XYZ file of C-alpha atoms in Angstrom:
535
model
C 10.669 25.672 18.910
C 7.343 24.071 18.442
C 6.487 26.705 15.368
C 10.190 25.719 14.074
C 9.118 21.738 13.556
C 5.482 22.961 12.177
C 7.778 25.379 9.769
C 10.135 22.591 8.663
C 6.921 20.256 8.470
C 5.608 22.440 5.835
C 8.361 23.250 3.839
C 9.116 19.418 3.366
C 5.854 18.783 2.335
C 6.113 21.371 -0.163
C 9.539 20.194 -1.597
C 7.862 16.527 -1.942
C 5.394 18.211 -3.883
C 7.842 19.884 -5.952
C 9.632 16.821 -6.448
C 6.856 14.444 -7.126
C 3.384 15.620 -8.911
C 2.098 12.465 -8.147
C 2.634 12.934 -4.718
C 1.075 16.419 -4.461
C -2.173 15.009 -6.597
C -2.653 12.652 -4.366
C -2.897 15.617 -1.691
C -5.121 17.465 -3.255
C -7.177 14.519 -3.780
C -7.352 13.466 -0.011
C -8.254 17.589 0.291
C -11.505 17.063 -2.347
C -12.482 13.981 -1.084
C -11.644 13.293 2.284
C -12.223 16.031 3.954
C -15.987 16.650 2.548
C -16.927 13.073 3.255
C -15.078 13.881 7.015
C -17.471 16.539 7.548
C -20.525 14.777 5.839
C -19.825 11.885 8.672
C -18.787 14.319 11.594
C -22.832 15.965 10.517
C -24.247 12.419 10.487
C -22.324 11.787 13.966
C -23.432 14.747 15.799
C -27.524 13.615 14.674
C -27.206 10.815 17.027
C -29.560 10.381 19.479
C -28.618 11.788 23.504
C -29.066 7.463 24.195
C -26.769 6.297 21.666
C -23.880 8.948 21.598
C -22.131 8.246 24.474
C -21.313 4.694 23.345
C -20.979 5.857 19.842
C -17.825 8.572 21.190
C -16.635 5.757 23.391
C -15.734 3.067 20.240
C -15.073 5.848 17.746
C -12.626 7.361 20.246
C -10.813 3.600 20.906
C -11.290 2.696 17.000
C -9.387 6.071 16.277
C -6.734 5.297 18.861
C -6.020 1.502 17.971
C -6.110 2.722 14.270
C -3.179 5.506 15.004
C -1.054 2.634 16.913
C -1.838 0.354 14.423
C -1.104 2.741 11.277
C 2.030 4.306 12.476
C 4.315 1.797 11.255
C 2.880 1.462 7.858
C 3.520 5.048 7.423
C 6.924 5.434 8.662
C 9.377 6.626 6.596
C 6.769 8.756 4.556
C 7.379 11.540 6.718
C 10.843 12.979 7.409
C 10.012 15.481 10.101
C 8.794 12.224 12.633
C 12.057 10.014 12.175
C 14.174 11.142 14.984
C 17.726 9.774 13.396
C 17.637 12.837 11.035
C 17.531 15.293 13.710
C 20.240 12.726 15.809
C 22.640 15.651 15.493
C 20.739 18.705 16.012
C 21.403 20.211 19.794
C 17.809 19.248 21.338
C 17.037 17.628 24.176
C 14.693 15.210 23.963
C 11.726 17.245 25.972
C 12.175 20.087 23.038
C 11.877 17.158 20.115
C 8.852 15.721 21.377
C 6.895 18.889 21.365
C 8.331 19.771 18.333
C 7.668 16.873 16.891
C 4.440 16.274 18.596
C 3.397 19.545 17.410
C 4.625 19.089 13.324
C 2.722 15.590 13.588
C -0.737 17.532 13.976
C -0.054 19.075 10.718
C -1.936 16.356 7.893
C -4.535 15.052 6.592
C -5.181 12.461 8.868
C -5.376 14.974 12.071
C -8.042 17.130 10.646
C -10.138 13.907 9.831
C -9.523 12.692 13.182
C -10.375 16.368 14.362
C -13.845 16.081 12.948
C -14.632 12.622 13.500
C -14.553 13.386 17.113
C -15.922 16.828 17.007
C -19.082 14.926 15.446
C -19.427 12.541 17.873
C -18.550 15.195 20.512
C -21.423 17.471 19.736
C -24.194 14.858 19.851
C -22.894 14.071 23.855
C -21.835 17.569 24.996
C -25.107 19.523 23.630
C -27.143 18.458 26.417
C -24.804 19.443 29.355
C -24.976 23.137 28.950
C -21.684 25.403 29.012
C -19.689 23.141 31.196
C -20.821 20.146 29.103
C -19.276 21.917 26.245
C -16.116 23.085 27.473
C -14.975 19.425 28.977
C -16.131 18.322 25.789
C -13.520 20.295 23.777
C -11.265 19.529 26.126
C -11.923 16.032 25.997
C -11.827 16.244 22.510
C -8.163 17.610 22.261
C -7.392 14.860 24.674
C -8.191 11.895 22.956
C -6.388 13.677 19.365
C -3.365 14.609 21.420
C -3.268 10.427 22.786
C -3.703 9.286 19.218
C -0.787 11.456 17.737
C 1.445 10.755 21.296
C 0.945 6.993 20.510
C 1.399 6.990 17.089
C 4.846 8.777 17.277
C 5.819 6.736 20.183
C 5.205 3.397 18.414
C 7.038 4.793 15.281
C 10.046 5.934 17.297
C 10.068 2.494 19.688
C 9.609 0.836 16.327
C 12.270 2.890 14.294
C 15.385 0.609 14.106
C 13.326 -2.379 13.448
C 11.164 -1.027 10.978
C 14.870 0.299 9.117
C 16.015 -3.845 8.790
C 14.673 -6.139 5.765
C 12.736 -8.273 8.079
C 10.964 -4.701 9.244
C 9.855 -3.852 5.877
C 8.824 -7.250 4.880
C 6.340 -7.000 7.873
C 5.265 -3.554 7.320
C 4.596 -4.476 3.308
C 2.922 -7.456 4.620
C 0.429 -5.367 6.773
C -0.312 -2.898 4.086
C -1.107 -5.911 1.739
C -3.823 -6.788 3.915
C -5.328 -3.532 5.189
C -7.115 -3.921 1.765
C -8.739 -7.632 1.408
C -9.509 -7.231 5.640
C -11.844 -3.761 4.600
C -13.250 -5.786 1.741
C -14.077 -8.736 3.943
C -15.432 -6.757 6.985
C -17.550 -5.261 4.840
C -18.785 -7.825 2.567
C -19.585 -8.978 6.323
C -21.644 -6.198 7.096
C -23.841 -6.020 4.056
C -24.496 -9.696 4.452
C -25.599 -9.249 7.682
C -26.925 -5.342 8.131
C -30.378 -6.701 7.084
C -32.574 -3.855 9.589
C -29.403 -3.595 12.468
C -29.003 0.523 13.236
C -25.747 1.211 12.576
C -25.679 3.660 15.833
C -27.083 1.616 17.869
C -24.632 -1.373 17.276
C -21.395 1.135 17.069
C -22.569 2.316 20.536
C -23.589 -1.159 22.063
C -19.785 -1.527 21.361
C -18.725 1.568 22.603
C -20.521 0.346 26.418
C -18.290 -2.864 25.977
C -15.018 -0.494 26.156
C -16.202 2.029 27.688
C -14.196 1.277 30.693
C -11.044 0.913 28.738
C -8.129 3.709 29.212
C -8.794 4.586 25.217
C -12.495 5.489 26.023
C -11.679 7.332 29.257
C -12.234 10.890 27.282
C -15.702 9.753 26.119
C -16.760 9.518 29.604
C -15.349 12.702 30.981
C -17.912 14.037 28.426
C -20.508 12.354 29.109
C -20.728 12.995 32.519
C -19.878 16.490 32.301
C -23.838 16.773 29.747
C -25.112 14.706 32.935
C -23.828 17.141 35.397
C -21.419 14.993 37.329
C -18.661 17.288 37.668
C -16.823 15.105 39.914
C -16.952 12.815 37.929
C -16.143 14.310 34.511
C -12.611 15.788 36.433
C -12.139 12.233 37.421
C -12.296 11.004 33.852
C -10.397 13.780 32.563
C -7.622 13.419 35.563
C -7.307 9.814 34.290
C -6.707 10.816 30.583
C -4.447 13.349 31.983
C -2.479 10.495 33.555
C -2.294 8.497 30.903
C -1.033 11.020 28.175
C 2.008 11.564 30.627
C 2.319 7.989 30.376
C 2.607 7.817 26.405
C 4.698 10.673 26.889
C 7.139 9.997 29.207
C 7.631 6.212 26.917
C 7.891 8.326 23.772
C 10.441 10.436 25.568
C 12.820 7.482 26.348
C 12.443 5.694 23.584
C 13.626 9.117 21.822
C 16.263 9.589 23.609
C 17.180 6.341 23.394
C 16.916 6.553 19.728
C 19.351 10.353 19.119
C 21.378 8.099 21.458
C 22.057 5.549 19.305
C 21.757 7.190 16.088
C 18.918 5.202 14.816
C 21.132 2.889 12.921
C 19.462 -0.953 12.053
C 20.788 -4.226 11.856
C 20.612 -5.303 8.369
C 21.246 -8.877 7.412
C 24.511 -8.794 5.224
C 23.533 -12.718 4.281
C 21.053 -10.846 1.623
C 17.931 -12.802 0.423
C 18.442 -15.991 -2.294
C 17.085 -15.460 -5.274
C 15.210 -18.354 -5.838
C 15.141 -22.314 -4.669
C 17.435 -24.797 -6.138
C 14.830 -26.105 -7.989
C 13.843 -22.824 -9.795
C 17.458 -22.410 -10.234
C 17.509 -25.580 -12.014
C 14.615 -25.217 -14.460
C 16.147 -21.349 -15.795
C 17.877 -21.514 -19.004
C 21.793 -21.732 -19.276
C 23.688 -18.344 -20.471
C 23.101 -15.066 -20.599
C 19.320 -15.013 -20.744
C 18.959 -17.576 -17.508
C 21.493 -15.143 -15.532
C 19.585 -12.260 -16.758
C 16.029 -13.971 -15.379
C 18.174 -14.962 -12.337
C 19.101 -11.309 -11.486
C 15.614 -9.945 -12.108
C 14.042 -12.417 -9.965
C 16.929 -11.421 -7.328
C 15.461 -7.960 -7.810
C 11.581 -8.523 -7.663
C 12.653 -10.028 -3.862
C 14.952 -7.551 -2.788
C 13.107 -4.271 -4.072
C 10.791 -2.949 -1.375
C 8.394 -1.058 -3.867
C 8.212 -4.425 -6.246
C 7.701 -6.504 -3.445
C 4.364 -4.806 -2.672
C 3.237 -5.966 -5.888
C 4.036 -9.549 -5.665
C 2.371 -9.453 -2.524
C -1.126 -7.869 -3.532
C -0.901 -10.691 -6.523
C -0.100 -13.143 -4.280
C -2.808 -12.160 -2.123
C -5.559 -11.981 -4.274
C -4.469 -15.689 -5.297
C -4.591 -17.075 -1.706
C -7.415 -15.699 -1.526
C -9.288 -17.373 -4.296
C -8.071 -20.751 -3.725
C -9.757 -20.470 -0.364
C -12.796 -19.589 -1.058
C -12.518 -22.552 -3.588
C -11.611 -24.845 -0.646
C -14.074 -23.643 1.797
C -16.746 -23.907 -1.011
C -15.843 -27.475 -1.914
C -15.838 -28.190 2.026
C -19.796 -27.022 1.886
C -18.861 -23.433 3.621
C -22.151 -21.416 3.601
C -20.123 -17.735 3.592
C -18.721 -19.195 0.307
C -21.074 -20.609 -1.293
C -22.298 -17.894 -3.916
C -19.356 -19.025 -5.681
C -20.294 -22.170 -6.610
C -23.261 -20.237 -8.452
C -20.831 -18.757 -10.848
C -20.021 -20.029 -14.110
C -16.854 -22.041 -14.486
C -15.564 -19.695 -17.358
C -15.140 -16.751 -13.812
C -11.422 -18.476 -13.952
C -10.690 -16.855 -16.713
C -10.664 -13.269 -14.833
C -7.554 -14.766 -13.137
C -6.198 -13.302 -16.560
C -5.946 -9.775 -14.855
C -3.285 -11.139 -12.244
C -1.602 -11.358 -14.866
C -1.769 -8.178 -16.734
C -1.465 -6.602 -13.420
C 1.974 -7.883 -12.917
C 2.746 -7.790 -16.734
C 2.134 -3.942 -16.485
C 5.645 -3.752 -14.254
C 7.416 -4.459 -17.840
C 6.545 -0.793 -19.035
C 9.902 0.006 -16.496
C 11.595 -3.130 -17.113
C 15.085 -1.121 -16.184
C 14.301 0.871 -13.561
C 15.182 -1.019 -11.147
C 18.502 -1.775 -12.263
C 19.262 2.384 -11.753
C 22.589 3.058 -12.966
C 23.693 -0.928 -13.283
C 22.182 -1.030 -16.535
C 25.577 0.577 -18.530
C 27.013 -2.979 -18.450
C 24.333 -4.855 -20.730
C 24.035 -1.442 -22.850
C 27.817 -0.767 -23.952
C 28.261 -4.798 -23.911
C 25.687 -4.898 -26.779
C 23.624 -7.341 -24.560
C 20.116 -5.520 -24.217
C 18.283 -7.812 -26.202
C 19.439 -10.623 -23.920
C 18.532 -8.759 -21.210
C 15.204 -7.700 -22.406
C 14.296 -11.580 -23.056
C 15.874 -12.459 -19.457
C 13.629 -9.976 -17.922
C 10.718 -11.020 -19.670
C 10.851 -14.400 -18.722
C 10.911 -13.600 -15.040
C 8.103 -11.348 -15.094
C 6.045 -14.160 -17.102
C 7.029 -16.427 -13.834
C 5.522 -14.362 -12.010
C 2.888 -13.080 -13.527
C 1.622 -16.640 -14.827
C 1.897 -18.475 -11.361
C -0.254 -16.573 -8.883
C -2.989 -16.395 -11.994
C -2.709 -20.270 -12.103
C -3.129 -20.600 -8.516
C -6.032 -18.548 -8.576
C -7.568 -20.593 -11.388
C -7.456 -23.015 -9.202
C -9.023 -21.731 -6.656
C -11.939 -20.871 -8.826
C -11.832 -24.122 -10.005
C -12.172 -25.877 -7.004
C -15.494 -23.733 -6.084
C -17.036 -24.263 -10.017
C -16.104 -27.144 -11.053
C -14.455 -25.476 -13.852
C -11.134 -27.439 -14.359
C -11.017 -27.102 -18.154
C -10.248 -23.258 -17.521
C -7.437 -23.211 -15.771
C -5.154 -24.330 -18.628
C -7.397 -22.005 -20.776
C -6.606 -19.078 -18.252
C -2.731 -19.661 -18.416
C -2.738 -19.487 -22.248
C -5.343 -16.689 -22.022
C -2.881 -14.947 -19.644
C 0.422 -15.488 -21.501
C -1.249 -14.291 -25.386
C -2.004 -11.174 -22.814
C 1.097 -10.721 -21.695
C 2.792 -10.711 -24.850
C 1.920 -7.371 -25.922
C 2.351 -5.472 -22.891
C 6.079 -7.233 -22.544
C 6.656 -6.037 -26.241
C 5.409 -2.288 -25.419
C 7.161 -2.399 -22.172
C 10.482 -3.258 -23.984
C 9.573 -0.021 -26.075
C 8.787 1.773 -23.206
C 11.219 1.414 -20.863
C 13.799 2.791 -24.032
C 11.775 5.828 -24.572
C 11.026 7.229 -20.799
C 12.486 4.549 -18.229
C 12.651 6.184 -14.969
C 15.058 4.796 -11.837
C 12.949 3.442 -8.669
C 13.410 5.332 -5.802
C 15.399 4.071 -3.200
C 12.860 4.278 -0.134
C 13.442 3.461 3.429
C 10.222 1.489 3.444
C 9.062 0.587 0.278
C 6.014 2.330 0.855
C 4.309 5.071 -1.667
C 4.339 8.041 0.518
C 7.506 9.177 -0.143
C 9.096 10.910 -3.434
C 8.100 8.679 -6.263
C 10.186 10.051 -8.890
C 7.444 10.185 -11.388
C 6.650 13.344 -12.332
C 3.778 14.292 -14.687
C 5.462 13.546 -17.925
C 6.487 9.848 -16.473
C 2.644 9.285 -15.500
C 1.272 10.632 -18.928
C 4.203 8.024 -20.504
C 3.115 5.145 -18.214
C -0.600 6.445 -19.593
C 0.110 6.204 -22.915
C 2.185 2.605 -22.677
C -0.870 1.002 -21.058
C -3.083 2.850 -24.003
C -0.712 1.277 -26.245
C -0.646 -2.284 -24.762
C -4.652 -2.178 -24.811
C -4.302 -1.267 -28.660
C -2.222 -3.785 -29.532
C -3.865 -6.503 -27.678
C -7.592 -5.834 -29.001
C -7.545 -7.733 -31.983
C -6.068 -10.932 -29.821
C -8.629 -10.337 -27.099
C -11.192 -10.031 -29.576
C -10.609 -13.426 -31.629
C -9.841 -15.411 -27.961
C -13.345 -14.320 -27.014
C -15.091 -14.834 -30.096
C -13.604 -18.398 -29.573
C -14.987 -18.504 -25.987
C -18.727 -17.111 -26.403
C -19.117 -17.911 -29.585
C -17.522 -21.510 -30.619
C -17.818 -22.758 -33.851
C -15.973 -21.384 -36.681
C -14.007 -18.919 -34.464
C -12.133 -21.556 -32.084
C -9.946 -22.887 -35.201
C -8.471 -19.548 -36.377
C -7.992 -18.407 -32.905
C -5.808 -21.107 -31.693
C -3.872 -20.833 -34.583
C -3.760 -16.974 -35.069
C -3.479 -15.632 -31.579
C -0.390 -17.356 -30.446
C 1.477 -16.512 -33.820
C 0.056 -13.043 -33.656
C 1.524 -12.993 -29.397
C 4.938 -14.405 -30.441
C 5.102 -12.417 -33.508
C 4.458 -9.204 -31.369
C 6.522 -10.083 -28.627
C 9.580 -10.498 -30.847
C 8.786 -7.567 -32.738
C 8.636 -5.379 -28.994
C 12.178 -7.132 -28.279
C 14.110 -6.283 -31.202
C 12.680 -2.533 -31.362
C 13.004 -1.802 -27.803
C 16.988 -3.030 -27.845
C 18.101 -1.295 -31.318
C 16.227 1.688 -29.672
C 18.321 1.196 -26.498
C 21.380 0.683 -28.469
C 21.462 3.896 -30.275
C 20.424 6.026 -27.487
C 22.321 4.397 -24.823
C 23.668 7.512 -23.393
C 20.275 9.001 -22.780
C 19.281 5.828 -21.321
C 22.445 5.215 -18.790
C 21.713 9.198 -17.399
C 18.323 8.757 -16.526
C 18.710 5.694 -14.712
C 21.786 7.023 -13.122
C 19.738 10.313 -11.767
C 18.732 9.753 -8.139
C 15.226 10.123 -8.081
């Protein structure tokens, strides 16, 4: 049964690839890449010295572990073999689906990395304990991989239903959104402060803090099996023995208790509001307010556009406090103040960034949009939707500004960076209404919200995405050029650039608006069947 799950493991994996090229570059990437620089650090783990590489196993082994309990939810729903509601009504008992599923879970990516993580660290403890040495290292080894993929699939099945509900996603996107920033930060920390500090030698004076901790319990079988304390090592080994039937007697109630049920979620039927009253009130009345009302409604109901708001959003609180901690005297912060007041105006990118979700302005209305089409109302639409998007593209930047402006000094940017980011929005709203005509594609409805699953995009929708960023670059150039003439430059170029560049922006907004709705207008049809195509 357990070569039935790794069977059904692989053929999903290759119908995802099928489905999705994106998906199945993105695997061959992690293939080129990850697994060289896995074996690169498994070679530079197994050179540490016989002192060090106890400790160093120890906190690799409980980094490894918290990072597969921590990592689980993020990636459920991105692989269909692990969710026990679809195999609710197949006639297994639970002890068959958790070795089946235990044993389809070992087939990835992250496993083998995991794998040779650990067989690096392994080596530089076990090769001074002789044959025994070696042989509780391996099994030490497979130990402490079998306790990270036994806790990761019993935190994803515990966490199942909840992870299903609104509120579970929001969380989940909400962790994802900071797994970045936290990297970039811990290791901003560490270059700040590596200065002459062995990196071995600090990973394994961390590794003798834990070392007594259940997650480090393999590490020590090993290392006293290359001391020679047998005893001792079957001690250790007894005790991560113990503790796997622990993890796997919780994953096998939680299953059954999930087949039982039929992994069904409370979902609130109340819905999200769109937007406070106040928003509400400052829209436009008619047809173009309704249609920024109902994209806003969207951008905080979709799970995949969600993600982006929050990376934006991020990146904004972010910069406003560094700003504040630099203004409060904050030594971590205070490079900033040594920038130049005109950094605000990189708060421009935030909103390109989100301005680049206008190259699919209908995709996530799926097969909705027939009613504006065969009403004649795309045009309205178009303008509705563009408004939102500026919203939201233009506040986060601003806040950002901000930010920078509170660490600089530079206040007369931030109404410089808002213009700055609206003439660059222009032209990729007036592509994107072009765009979206010629090769919209429907968003696919994930359980998650997450990018592991089947994107939809195949090759010819990334090579049009390609091209409609190529083409928003192009068309922006001779904007970008004049505003920074005006910037770096001054004198005669500040005059014709305030006039030029917003007539040039409106002009090429309008221009994107009228082409992209006659264009949707006389191929309608083609339009309402690709949106209407489940992804």
């Amino acid at each position: 049964m357990a070569l039935t799950f790794v069977r059904l493991k692989l053929a999903l994996l290759a119908a995802s690839f099928k489905r999705s090229a994106q998906q199945a570059i993105g695997f061959a990437l992690g293939i080129v890449f990850l697994i060289p620089v896995s074996i690169g650090a498994a070679v530079w783990l197994s050179g540490t010295e016989a002192a060090h590489a106890p400790g160093l196993l120890a906190a690799l082994g409980t980094a490894l572990i918290i990072g597969w309990g921590l990592m689980a939810p993020f990636a459920f729903g991105t692989d269909e073999t692990l969710d026990p509601a679809r195999l609710r009504t197949a006639p297994l008992r639970p002890r068959t689906l958790v070795i089946g599923l235990l044993a389809a879970s070992a087939i990835g990516l992250a496993p083998v990395v995991t794998f040779l993580l650990l067989a690096g660290a392994g080596i530089a403890v076990a090769r001074a304990g002789g044959p025994f040495g070696w042989a509780i290292g391996l099994v030490a080894l497979v130990a402490q991989l079998t306790l990270c993929l036994l806790l990761s699939r019993a935190m994803v099945t515990w966490l199942a239903d909840k992870l299903r509900s609104r509120r579970g996603r929001d969380l989940v996107m909400v962790g994802v959104t900071a797994i970045g920033p936290l990297a970039a930060v811990l290791a901003q920390i560490w270059v700040r402060t590596e200065a002459d500090v062995d990196l071995r030698e600090t990973v394994a004076g961390v590794g003798e803090a834990v070392s007594l901790l259940p997650t480090a319990w393999a590490a020590r079988a090993a290392e006293a099996a290359a001391a020679g304390q047998a005893l001792a090592a079957l001690g250790w080994l007894a005790g991560v023995a113990a503790l796997l039937l622990l993890c796997l007697a919780w994953w096998a109630r939680t299953l059954e208790h999930a087949v039982a049920s039929g992994g069904t979620a409370s979902v609130s039927q109340g819905g999200l509001h769109l937007e406070p009253r106040a928003l509400a009130q400052l829209l436009p009345e008619g047809p173009i307010g309704a249609a920024c009302a109902r994209e806003l409604r969207s951008w905080s109901r979709e799970p995949q556009r969600r993600i982006g708001m929050l990376l934006v959003s991020l990146a904004a609180v972010v910069a406003i406090g560094a700003g504040i901690l630099t203004a409060a005297g904050f030594s971590p912060a205070a490079p900033l103040a040594e920038l130049p007041p005109e950094v605000a105006l990189v708060t421009v990118g935030i909103t390109l960034v989100v301005g680049l979700q206008a190259l699919n302005l209908l995709g996530a209305d799926r097969g909705g949009i027939w009613l504006p089409l065969m009403a004649g109302r795309l045009r309205t639409e178009l303008i509705g939707k563009h408004l939102a998007i500026t919203l939201l593209a233009v506040v986060p930047a601003t806040v950002a500004a901000v930010g920078f402006a509170l660490a600089t000094g530079g206040w007369v940017y931030v109404p410089l960076s808002a213009a700055a980011g609206l003439v660059g929005l222009a032209p990729v709203l007036a592509v994107g209404a072009v765009s979206s005509i010629l090769a919209p594609y429907p968003l696919p409805d994930s359980p998650t919200g997450l990018s592991g699953g089947s994107q939809g995009q195949g090759c010819a929708t990334m090579i049009g995405q390609m091209i409609a960023m190529l083409a928003s670059g192009i068309v922006l150039a001779p904007a970008a050029a004049l505003v920074a003439a005006a910037v770096f430059l001054e004198g005669p170029w500040v005059l014709p650039a305030l006039i030029f560049v917003p007539i040039y922006a409106v002009a090429i907004w309008w221009g994107g608006v009228v082409a992209g709705s006659a264009m949707g207008s006389s191929q309608r049809e083609r339009v309402i069947t690709t949106l209407s195509t489940r992804p």
